[in-house]
PDB file of C-alpha atoms in Angstrom:
ATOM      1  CA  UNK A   1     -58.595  57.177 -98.313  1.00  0.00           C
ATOM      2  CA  UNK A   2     -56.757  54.086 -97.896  1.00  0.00           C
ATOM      3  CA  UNK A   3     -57.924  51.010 -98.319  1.00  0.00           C
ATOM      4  CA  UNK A   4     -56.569  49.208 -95.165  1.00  0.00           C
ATOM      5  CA  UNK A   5     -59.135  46.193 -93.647  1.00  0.00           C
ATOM      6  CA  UNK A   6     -58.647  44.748 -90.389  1.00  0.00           C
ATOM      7  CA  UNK A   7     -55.516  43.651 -89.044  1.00  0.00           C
ATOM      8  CA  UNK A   8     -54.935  40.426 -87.096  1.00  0.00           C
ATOM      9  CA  UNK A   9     -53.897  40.827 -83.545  1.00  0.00           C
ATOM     10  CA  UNK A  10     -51.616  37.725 -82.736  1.00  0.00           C
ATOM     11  CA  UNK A  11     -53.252  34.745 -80.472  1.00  0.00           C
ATOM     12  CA  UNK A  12     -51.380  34.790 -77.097  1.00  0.00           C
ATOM     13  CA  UNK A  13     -53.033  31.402 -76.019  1.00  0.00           C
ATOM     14  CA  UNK A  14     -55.020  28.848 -78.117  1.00  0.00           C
ATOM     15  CA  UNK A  15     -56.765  25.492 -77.043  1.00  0.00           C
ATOM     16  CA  UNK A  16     -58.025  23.189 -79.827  1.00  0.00           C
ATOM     17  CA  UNK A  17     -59.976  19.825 -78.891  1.00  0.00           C
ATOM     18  CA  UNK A  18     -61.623  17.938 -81.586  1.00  0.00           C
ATOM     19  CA  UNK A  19     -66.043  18.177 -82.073  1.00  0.00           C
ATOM     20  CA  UNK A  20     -66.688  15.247 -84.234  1.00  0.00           C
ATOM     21  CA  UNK A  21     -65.698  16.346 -87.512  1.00  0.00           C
ATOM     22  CA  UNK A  22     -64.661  19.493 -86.666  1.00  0.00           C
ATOM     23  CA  UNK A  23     -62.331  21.288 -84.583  1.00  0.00           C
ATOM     24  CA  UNK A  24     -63.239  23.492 -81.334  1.00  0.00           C
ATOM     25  CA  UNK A  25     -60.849  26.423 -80.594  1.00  0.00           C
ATOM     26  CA  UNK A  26     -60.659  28.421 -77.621  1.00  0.00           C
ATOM     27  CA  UNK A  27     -58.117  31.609 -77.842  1.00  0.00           C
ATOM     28  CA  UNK A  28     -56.807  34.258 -76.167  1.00  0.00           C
ATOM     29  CA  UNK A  29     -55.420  36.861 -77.933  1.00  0.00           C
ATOM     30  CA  UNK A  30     -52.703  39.822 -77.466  1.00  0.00           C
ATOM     31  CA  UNK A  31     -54.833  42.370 -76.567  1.00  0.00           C
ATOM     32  CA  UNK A  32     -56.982  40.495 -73.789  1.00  0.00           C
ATOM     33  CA  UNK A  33     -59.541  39.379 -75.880  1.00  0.00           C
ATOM     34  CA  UNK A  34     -61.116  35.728 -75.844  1.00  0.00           C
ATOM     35  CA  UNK A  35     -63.278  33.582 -78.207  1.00  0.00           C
ATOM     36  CA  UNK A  36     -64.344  30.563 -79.931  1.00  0.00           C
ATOM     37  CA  UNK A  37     -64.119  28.590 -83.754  1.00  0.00           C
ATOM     38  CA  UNK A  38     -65.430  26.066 -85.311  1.00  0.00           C
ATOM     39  CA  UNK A  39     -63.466  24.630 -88.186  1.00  0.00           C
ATOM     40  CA  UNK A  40     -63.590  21.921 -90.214  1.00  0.00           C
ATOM     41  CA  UNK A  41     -61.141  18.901 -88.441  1.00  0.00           C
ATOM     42  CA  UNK A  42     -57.601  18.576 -88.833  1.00  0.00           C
ATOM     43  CA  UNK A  43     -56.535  22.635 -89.608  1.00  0.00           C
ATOM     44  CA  UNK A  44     -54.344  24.442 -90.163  1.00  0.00           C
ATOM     45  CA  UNK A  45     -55.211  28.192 -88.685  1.00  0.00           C
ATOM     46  CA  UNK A  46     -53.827  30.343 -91.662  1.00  0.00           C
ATOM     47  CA  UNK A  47     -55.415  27.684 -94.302  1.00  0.00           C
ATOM     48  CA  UNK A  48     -58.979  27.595 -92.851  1.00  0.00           C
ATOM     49  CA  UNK A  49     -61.221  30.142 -92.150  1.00  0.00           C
ATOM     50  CA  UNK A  50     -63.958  29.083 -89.078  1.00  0.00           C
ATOM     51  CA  UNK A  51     -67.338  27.766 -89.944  1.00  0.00           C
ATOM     52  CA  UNK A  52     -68.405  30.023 -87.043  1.00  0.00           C
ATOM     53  CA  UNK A  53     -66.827  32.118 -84.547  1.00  0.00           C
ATOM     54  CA  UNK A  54     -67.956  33.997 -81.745  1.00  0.00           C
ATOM     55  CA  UNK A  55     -66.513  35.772 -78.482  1.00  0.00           C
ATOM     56  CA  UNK A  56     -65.903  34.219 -75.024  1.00  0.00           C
ATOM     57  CA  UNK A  57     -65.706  38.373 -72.996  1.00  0.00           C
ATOM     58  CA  UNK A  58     -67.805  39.009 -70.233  1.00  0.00           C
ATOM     59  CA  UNK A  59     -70.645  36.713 -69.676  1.00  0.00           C
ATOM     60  CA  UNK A  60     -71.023  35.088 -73.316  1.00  0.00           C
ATOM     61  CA  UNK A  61     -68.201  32.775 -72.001  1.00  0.00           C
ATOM     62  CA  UNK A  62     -70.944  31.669 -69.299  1.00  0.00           C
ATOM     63  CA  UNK A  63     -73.591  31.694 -72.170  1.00  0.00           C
ATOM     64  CA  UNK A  64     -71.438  29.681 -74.283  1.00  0.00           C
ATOM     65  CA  UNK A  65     -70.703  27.142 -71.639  1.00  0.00           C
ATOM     66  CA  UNK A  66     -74.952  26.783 -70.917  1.00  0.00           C
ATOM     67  CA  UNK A  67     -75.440  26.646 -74.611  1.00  0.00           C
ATOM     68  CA  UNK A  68     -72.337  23.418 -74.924  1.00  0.00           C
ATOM     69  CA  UNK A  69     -74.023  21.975 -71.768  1.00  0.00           C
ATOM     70  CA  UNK A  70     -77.835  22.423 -73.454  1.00  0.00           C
ATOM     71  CA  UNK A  71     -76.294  20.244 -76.637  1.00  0.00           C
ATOM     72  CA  UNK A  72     -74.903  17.362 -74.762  1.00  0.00           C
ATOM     73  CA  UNK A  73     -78.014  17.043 -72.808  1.00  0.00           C
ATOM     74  CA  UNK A  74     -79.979  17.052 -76.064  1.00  0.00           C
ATOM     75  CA  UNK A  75     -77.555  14.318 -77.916  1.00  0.00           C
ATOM     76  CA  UNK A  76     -77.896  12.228 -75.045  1.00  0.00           C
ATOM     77  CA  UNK A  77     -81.700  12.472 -75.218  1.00  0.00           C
ATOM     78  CA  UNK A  78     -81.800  11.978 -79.177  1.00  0.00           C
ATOM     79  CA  UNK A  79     -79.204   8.812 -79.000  1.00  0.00           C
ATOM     80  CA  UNK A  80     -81.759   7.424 -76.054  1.00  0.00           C
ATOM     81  CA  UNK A  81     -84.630   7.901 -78.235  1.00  0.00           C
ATOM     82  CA  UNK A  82     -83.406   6.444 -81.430  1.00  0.00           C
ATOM     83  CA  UNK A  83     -82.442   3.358 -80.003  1.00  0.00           C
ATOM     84  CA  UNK A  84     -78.805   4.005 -77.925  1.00  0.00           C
ATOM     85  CA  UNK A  85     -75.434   4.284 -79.624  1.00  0.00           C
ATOM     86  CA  UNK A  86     -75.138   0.903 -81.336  1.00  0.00           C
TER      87      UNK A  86
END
């Protein structure tokens, strides 16, 4: 038996935007497939390994989107309480 591991199926489409200190990406890749990384800012993709990853098929791209809309609504609470964004 061969000891072959996963191979890497090349990213069609990618989408990075910057998350405080890290780095949000959004890709695509060859085979249809979509999802989400969190790495630390400034990478370079074959450097860096994500802090966490996850997939955008089906509907965990609408659960994702609820869960990013949850957090802003909770930062803008927690920067209200503690006294605004001085």
């Amino acid at each position: 038996m061969s000891g072959q591991g996963a191979q890497r199926v090349p990213i069609v489409h990618s989408v990075t935007t910057p998350l405080g200190h890290l780095d949000l990406r959004l890709h695509q890749l060859e085979c249809g497939t979509r999802g989400w990384s969190l790495r630390p800012g400034g990478f370079q993709p074959e450097e860096t390994r994500p802090v966490v990853n996850g997939t955008l098929d089906g509907r965990a791209a609408v659960a994702f989107l609820a869960d990013l809309e949850v957090a802003a609504a909770l930062l803008r609470g927690f920067i209200e309480d503690v006294g605004g964004a001085e």
